[in-house]
Tab-separated table of C-alpha atoms in Angstrom:
chain	number	residue	atom	x	y	z
A	1	MET	CA	260.284	117.992	166.366
A	2	GLN	CA	260.498	115.148	163.874
A	3	THR	CA	257.777	113.290	165.746
A	4	GLN	CA	255.448	116.274	165.508
A	5	ALA	CA	256.141	116.639	161.768
A	6	ARG	CA	255.514	112.915	161.250
A	7	VAL	CA	252.211	113.079	163.129
A	8	GLN	CA	251.125	116.109	161.106
A	9	LEU	CA	252.061	114.298	157.899
A	10	GLN	CA	250.009	111.265	158.947
A	11	ILE	CA	247.055	113.489	159.817
A	12	ARG	CA	247.210	115.244	156.446
A	13	ALA	CA	247.536	111.916	154.619
A	14	ARG	CA	244.535	110.513	156.472
A	15	TRP	CA	242.521	113.672	155.810
A	16	PHE	CA	243.395	113.442	152.113
A	17	ARG	CA	242.339	109.758	151.930
A	18	MET	CA	239.080	110.503	153.710
A	19	SER	CA	238.424	113.381	151.333
A	20	GLU	CA	238.997	111.130	148.319
A	21	GLU	CA	236.746	108.428	149.783
A	22	TYR	CA	234.010	110.988	150.407
A	23	GLN	CA	234.246	112.280	146.840
A	24	ALA	CA	234.087	108.718	145.489
A	25	LEU	CA	231.019	108.045	147.630
A	26	GLN	CA	229.364	111.223	146.347
A	27	ARG	CA	230.053	110.183	142.740
A	28	ARG	CA	228.547	106.726	143.345
A	29	LEU	CA	225.472	108.233	144.980
A	30	GLN	CA	225.057	110.704	142.117
A	31	GLN	CA	225.359	107.907	139.553
A	32	LYS	CA	222.775	105.857	141.456
A	33	HIS	CA	220.454	108.860	141.617
A	34	ASP	CA	220.888	109.570	137.893
A	35	LYS	CA	220.176	105.933	137.050
A	36	GLU	CA	216.999	105.892	139.167
A	37	LEU	CA	215.884	109.201	137.668
A	38	GLU	CA	216.343	107.893	134.128
A	39	LYS	CA	214.410	104.746	135.026
A	40	MET	CA	211.549	106.863	136.368
A	41	ARG	CA	211.596	109.038	133.232
A	42	GLN	CA	211.302	105.958	131.047
A	43	MET	CA	208.462	104.583	133.172
A	44	TRP	CA	206.655	107.936	132.957
A	45	LYS	CA	207.208	108.149	129.210
A	46	ASN	CA	205.977	104.596	128.651
A	47	SER	CA	202.931	104.992	130.898
A	48	ARG	CA	201.762	108.136	129.119
A	49	SER	CA	201.747	106.468	125.716
A	50	ALA	CA	200.116	103.274	127.009
A	51	TYR	CA	196.984	105.032	128.293
A	52	PRO	CA	195.983	107.833	125.934
A	53	ILE	CA	193.148	110.086	127.046
A	54	PHE	CA	190.150	110.103	124.734
A	55	PHE	CA	187.825	113.081	124.507
A	56	ASP	CA	184.646	112.969	122.481
A	57	PRO	CA	184.430	116.334	120.679
A	58	ASN	CA	180.622	116.011	120.536
A	59	THR	CA	180.268	115.860	124.328
A	60	PRO	CA	180.045	119.373	125.777
A	61	ARG	CA	181.527	118.487	129.190
A	62	ARG	CA	184.118	116.098	127.774
A	63	GLY	CA	182.759	113.085	129.663
A	64	TRP	CA	183.813	114.048	133.165
A	65	CYS	CA	180.312	113.602	134.549
A	66	SER	CA	179.049	110.064	135.139
A	67	LEU	CA	175.746	111.041	133.469
A	68	ASP	CA	177.627	111.846	130.267
A	69	ARG	CA	179.048	108.344	130.103
A	70	SER	CA	175.735	106.512	129.944
């Protein structure tokens, strides 16, 4: 009976360690994802301000036609 209790204790301990390792892995993956997302947000923010769109208010079609650009 003691052997069975010891085996069950070892199984529970291993399950607990694996659960903690899985949670730690999930936290690391979430942190990596958050970091990449923030990097992409900054790139998007910087790219929008670097290339502003110019519309000529005097052009009726706003310059989308190649004939309007000449």
